Coordinates of C-alpha atoms in Angstrom, one line a residue:
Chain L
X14 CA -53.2 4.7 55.1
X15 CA -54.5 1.1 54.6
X16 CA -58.1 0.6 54.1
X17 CA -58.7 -1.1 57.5
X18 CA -57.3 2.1 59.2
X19 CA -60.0 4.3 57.2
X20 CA -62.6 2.2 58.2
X21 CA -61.4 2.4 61.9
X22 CA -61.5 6.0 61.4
X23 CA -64.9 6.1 59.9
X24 CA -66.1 3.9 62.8
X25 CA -64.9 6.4 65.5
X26 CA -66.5 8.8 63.9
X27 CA -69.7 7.3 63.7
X28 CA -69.3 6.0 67.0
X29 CA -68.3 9.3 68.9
X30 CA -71.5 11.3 70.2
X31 CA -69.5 14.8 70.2
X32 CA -69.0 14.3 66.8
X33 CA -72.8 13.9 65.5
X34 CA -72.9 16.6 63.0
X35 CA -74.7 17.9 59.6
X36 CA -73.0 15.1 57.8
X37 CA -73.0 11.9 60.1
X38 CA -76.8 12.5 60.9
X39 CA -77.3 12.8 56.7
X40 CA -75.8 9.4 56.4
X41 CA -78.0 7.8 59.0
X42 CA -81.0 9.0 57.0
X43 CA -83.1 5.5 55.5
X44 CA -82.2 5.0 51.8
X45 CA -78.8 6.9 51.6
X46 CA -76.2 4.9 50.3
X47 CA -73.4 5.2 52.7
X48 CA -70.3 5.5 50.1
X49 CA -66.9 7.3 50.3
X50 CA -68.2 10.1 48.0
X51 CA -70.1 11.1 51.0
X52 CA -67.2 11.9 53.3
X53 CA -64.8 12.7 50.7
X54 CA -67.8 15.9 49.5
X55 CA -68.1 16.7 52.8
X56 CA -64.6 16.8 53.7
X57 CA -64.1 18.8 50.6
X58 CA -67.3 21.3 51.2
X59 CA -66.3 22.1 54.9
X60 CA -62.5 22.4 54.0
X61 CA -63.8 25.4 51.3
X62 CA -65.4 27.2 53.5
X63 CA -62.8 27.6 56.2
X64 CA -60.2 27.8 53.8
X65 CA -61.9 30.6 52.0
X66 CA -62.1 32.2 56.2
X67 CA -58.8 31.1 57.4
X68 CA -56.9 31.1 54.5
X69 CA -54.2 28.3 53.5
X70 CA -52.3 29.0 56.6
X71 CA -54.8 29.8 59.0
X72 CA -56.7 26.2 58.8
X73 CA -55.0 22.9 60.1
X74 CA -56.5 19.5 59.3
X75 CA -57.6 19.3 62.5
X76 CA -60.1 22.5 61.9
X77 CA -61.5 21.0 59.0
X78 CA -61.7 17.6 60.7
X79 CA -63.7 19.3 63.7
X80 CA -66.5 21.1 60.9
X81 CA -66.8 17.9 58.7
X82 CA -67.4 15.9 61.8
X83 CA -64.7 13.3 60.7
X84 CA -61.5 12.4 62.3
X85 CA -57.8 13.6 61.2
X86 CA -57.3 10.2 59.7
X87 CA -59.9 10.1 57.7
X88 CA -59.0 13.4 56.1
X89 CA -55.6 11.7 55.6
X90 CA -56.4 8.6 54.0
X91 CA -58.2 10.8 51.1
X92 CA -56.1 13.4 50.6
X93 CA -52.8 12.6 52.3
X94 CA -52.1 16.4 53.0
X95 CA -53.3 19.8 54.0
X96 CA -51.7 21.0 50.5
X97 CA -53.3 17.8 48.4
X98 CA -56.6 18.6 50.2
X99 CA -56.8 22.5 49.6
X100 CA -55.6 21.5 46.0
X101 CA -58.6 19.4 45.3
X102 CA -60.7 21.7 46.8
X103 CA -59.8 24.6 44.5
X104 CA -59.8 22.3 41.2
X105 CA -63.3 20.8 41.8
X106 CA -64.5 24.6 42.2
X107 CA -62.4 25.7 39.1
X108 CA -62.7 23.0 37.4
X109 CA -66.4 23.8 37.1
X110 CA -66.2 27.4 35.9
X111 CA -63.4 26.7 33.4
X112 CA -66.2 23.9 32.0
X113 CA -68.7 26.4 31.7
X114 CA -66.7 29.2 30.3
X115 CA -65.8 26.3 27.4
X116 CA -69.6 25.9 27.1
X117 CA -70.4 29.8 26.9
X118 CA -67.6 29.7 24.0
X119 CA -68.5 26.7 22.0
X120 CA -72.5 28.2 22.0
X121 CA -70.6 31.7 20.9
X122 CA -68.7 29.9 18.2
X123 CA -71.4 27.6 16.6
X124 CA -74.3 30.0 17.0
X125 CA -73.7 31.3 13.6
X126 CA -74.0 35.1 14.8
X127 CA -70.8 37.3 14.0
X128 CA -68.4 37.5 17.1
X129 CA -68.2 40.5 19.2
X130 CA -65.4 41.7 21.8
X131 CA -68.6 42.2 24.2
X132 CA -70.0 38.6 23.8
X133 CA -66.8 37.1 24.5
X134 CA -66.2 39.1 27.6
X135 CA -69.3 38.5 28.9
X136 CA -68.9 34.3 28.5
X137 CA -65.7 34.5 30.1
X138 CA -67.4 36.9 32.9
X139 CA -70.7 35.3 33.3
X140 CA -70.0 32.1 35.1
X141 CA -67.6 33.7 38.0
X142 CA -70.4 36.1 38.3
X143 CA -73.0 33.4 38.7
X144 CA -70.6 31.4 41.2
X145 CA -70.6 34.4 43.6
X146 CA -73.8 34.7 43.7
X147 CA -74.8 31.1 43.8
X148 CA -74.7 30.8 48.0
X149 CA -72.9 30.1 50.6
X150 CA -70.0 27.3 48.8
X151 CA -69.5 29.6 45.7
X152 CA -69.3 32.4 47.1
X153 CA -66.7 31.2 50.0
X154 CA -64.5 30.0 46.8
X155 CA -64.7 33.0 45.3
X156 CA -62.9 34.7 48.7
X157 CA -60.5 31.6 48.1
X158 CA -59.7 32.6 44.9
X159 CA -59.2 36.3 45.8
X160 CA -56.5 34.7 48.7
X161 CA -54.7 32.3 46.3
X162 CA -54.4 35.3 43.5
X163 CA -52.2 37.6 46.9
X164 CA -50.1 34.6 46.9
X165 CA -47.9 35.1 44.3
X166 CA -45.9 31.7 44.7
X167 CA -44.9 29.3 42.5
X168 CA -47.5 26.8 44.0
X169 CA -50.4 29.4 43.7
X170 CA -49.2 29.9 40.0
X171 CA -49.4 26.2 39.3
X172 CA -52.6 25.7 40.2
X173 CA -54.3 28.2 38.6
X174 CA -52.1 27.3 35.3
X175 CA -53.5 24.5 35.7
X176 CA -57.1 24.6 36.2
X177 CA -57.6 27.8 34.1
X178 CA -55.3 28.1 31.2
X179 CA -56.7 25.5 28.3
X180 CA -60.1 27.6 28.8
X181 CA -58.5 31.4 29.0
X182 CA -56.3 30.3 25.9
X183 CA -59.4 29.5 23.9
X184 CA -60.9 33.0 24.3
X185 CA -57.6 35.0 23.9
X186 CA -57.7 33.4 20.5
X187 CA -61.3 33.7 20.1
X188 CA -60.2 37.7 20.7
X189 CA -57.5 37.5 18.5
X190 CA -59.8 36.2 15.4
X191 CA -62.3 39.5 15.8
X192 CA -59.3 41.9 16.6
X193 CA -56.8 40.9 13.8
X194 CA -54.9 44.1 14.2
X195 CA -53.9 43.4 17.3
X196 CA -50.6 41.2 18.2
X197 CA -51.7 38.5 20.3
X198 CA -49.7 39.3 22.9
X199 CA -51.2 42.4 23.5
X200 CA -54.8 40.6 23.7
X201 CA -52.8 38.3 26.3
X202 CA -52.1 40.8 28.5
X203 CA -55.2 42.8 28.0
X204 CA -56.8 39.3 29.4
X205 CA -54.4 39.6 32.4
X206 CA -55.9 43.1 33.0
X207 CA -59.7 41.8 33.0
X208 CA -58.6 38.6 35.2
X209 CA -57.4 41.5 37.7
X210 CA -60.5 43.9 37.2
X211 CA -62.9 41.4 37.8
X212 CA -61.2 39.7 40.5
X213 CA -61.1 42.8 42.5
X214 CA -64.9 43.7 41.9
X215 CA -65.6 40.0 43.0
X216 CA -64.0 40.6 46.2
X217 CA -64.5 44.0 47.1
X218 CA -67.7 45.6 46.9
X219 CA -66.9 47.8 49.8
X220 CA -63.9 49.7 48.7
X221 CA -66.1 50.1 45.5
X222 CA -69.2 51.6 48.0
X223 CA -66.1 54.1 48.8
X224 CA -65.0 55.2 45.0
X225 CA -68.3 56.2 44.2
X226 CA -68.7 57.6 47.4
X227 CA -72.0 55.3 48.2
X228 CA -73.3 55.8 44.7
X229 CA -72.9 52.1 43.7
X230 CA -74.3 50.1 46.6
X231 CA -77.7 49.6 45.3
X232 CA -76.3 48.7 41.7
X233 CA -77.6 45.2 41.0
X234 CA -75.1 42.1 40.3
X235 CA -76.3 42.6 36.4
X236 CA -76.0 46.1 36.3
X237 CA -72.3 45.9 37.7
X238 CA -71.6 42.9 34.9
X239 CA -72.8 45.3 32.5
X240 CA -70.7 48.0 33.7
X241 CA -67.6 45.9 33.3
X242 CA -68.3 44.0 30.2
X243 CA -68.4 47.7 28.7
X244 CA -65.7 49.2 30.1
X245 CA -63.5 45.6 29.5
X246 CA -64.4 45.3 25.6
X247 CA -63.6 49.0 24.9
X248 CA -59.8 48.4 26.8
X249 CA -59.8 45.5 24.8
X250 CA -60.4 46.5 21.6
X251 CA -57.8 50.0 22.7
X252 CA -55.3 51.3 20.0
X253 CA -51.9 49.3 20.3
X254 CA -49.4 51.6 22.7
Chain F
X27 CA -45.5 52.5 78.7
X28 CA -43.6 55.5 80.6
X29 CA -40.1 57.0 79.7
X30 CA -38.6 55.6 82.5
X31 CA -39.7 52.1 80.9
X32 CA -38.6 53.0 77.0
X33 CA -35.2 53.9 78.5
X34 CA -34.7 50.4 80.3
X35 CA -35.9 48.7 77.1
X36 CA -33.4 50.6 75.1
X37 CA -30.6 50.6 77.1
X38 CA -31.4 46.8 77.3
X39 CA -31.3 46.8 73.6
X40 CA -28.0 47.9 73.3
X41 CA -26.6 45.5 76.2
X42 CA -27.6 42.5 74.6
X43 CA -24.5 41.5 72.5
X44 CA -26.9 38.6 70.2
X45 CA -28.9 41.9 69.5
X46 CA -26.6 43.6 68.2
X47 CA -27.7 44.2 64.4
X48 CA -27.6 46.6 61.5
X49 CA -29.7 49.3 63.9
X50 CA -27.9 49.1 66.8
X51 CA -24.8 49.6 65.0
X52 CA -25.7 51.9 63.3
X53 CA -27.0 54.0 65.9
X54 CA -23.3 53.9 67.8
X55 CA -21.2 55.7 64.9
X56 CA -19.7 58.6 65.9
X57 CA -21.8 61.7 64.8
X58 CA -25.1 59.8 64.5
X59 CA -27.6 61.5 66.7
X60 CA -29.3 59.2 69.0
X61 CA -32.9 59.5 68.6
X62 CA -36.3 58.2 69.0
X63 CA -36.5 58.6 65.3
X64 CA -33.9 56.4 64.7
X65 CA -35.7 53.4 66.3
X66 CA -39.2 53.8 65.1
X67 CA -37.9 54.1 61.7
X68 CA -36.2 51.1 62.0
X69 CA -39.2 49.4 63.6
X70 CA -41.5 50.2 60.8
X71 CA -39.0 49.8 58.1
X72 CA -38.4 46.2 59.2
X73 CA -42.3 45.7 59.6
X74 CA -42.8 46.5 56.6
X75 CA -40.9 43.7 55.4
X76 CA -42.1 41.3 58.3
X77 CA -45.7 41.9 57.2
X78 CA -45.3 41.7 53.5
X79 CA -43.4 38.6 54.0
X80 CA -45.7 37.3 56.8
X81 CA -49.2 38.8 56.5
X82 CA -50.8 40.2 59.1
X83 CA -51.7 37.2 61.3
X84 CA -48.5 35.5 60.3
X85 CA -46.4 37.9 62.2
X86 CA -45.9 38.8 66.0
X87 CA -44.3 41.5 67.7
X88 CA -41.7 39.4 68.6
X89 CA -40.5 38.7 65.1
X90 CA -40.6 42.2 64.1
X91 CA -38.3 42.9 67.3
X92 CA -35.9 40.5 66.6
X93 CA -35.3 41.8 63.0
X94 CA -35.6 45.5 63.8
X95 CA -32.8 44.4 66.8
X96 CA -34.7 46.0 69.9
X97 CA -37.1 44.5 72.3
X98 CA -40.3 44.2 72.4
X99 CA -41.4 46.7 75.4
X100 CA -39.6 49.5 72.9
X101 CA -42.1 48.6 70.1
X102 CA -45.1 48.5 72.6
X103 CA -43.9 52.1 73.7
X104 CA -43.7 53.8 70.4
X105 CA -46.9 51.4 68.5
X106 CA -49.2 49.7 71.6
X107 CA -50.4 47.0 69.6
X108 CA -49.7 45.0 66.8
X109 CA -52.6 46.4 64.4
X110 CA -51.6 50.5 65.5
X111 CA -48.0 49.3 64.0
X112 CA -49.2 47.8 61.0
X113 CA -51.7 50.9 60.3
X114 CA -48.6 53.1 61.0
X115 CA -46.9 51.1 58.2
X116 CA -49.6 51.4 56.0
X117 CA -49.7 55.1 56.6
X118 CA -46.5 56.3 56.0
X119 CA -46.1 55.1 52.7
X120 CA -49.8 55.2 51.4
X121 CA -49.1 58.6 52.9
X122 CA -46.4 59.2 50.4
X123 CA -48.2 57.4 47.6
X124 CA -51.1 60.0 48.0
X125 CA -49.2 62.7 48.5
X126 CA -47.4 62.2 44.7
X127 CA -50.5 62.0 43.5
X128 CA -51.6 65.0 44.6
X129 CA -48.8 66.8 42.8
X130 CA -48.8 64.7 39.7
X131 CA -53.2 65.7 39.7
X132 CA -51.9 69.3 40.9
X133 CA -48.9 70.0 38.0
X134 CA -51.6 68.6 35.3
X135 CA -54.4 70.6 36.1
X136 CA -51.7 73.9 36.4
X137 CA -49.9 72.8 33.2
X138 CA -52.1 75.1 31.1
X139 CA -52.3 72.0 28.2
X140 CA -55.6 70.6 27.9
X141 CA -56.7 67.6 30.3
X142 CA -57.1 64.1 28.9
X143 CA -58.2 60.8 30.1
X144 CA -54.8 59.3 29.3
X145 CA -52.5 62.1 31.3
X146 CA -55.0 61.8 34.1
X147 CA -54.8 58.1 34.0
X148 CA -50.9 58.2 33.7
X149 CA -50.5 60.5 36.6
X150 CA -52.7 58.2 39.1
X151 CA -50.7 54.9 38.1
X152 CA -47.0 56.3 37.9
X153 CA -46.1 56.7 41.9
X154 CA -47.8 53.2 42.3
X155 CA -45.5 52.0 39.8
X156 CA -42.3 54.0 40.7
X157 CA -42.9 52.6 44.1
X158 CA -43.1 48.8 43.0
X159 CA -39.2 49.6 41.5
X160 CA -38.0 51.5 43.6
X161 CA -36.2 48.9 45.8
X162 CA -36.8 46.4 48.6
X163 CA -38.8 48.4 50.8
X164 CA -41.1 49.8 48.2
X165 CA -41.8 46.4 46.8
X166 CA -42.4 45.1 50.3
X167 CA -45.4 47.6 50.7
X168 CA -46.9 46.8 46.9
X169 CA -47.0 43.3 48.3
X170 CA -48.6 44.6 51.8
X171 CA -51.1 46.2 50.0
X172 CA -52.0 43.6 47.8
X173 CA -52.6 41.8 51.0
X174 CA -54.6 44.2 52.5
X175 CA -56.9 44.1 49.8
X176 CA -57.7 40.5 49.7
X177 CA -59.2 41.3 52.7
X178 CA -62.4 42.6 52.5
X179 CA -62.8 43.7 56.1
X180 CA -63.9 46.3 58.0
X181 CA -60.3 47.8 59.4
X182 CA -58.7 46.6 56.0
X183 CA -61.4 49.5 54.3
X184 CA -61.3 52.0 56.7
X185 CA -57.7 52.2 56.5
X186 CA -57.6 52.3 53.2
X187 CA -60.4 55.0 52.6
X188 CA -58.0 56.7 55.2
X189 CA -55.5 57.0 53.7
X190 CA -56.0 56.9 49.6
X191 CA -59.6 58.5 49.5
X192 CA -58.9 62.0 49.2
X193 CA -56.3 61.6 46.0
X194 CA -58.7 59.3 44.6
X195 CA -61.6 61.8 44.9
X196 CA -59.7 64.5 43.0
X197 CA -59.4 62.2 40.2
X198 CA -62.7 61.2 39.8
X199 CA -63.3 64.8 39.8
X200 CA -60.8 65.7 37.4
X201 CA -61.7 62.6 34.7
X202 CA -65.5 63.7 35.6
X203 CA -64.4 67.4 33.9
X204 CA -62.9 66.0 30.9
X205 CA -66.0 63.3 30.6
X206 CA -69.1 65.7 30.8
X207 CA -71.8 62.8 29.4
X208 CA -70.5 60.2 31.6
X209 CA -72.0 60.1 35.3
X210 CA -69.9 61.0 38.0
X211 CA -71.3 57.3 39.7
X212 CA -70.0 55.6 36.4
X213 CA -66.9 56.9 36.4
X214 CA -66.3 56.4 40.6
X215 CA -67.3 52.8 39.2
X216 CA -64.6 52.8 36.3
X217 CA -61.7 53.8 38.9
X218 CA -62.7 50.9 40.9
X219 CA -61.9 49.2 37.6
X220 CA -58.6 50.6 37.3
X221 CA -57.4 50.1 41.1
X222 CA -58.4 46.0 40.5
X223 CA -56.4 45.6 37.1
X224 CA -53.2 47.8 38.7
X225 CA -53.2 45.7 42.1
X226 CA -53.5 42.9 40.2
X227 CA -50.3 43.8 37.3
X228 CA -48.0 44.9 40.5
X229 CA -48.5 41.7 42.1
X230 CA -49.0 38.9 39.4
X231 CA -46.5 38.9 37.0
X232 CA -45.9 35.2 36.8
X233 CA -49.4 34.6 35.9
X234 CA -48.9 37.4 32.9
X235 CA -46.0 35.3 31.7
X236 CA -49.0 32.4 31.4
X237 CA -52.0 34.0 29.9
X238 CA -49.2 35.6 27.1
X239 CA -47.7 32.5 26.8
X240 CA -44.3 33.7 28.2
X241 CA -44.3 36.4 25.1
X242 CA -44.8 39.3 27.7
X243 CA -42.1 38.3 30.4
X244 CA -39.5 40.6 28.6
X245 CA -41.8 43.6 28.5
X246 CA -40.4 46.9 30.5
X247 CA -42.0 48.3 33.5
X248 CA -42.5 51.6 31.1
X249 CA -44.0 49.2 28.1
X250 CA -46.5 47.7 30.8
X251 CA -47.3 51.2 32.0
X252 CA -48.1 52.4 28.5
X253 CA -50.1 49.6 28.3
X254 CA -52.2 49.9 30.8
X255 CA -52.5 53.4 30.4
X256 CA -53.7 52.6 26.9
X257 CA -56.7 49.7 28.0
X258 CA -57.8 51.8 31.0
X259 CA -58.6 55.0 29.6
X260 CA -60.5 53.4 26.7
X261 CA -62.4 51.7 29.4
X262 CA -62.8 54.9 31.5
X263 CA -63.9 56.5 28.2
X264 CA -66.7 53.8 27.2
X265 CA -70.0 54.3 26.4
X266 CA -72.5 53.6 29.4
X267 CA -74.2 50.5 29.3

């Protein structure tokens, strides 16, 4: 799409009275620079949040168009297609939490206290746990994630490779340096089973209400990361099968 | 949808030369007995397929009629709507999944040998895991279900408290009888554990292959089982936090 085209767009946007949302009455405000970043974070912000509803295949361009308040075009002329767009989406998001589980690590490793299994499970926990419970964006992502992690595909496994796996690889060798008994590959896949466990407690609190036959439901979200960083570090640390 | 009705539809069914498939064909050998059976096994055996492939939203009644070779009036007679054949699915072979599990809970606690963590831990994940190898059909529903439980809602629970809840119960029970200082909450809390990092090895082997560096890719389905056997019951057995 060729920049006069976007700025077409942009002007029927602006121009169109049906289309006067949350973001075309922020960037009337006095004093707000009216840049692309604008549009392009809004586009991406409303395209989480009816992806993480709808799911990939449930959401067109032109549903995310209609939320944003921006035409189809526009969409287009940043992020060419539905796939490019719900790909940005999820590496901004990830991007994020694979920064700060590098953070948690780096403070672990250069705080001069001895490792433990615990303390590294709980970095690697903490910032998906604080993303859930960070509002209404972080916790729509997290539904996304749930979604991209039932589609087994090679596109799914891609993208996650690719936004996750530098900062997972770091603290399966961070494992393996406390737990020098046990072959790496079985740390590995002992990471796989915590990915899985915690993925399925960030997504379904109701089944969980069900297992402990109502028990749970008043467990605070620090409580529950307690209960898993225990129950993780002791699988983890297991006798070799 | 009265007899009268079904009988049309299936006699239809058989007229129509492009519909003639594998269950039409099948239902014409000599020595076959014709009977409603016949067709709504064929119905849910190809919806089960339909819906792993498809998802829930992704697939109509039509589709599942033209795979299954019969019309759609004869799957509105035996299933009225599209979510009563889609529970039906679910039920048969959660059904069967349960059921095992019974037995498996049932020969253990008759076995006369002392109960332990592990053997009770092994008996809940073996028909889950037989199931996932046991052909096309069985690793159709594995997929199903991981669908099913990356989505958090309402039906999705009650169906599954439906039909898994009263296996799962026993279990708690039994692991709560071999763990006398762990609360009966913490360990309901601990199975919700396990169920997360199962659903998540059935259905995400290509992202194993990553976070092991491709060393576990030639591991057997009895190595993995071991395993995980291995992790969860040190997790099951933890101290509480």
């Amino acid at each position: 799409m060729l920049e006069a085209a976007r700025m077409e767009a942009e002007a029927q946007a602006a121009a169109a009275p049906e289309k006067k949302t949350e973001a075309t009455e922020r960037r009337r405000k006095p004093g707000r620079p009216r840049k692309d970043g604008n549009h392009r974070e809004t586009i991406l912000n409303k395209a989480e949040i009816a992806f993480a509803e709808g799911g990939y295949a449930g959401i067109s361009i032109r549903d995310i168009a209609e939320r944003a308040g921006v035409n189809q075009g526009l969409i287009r002329y940043y992020f060419e297609s539905k796939q490019q767009l719900f790909d940005e989406v999820y590496r901004r998001r990830g991007g994020l939490l694979s920064g700060r589980r590098h953070v948690l690590l780096d403070q672990l490793l250069e705080g001069g206290k001895p490792l433990t299994v615990k303390a590294i499970v709980r970095a690697y926990l903490q910032p998906q746990w604080d993303l859930k419970y960070s509002g209404e964006a972080g916790s729509a992502f997290v539904r996304l994630q749930a979604r991209l992690h039932a589609e087994p595909e090679e596109h799914a496994l891609r993208l996650r490779r690719e936004v996750y796996d530098a900062s997972v690889k770091r603290y399966v060798d961070a494992l393996a340096k406390v737990l020098p008994d046990i072959p790496k590959r079985t740390i590995g896949l002992r990471m796989a089973f915590l990915v899985g466990t915690y993925l399925f407690m960030l997504n379904d609190l109701g089944r969980i209400e069900d297992l402990t036959e109502g028990k749970i439901r008043h467990i605070s979200k620090d409580e529950m990361l307690d209960h898993m960083v225990e129950f993780l570090a002791a699988g983890i640390q297991a006798a070799v099968p």
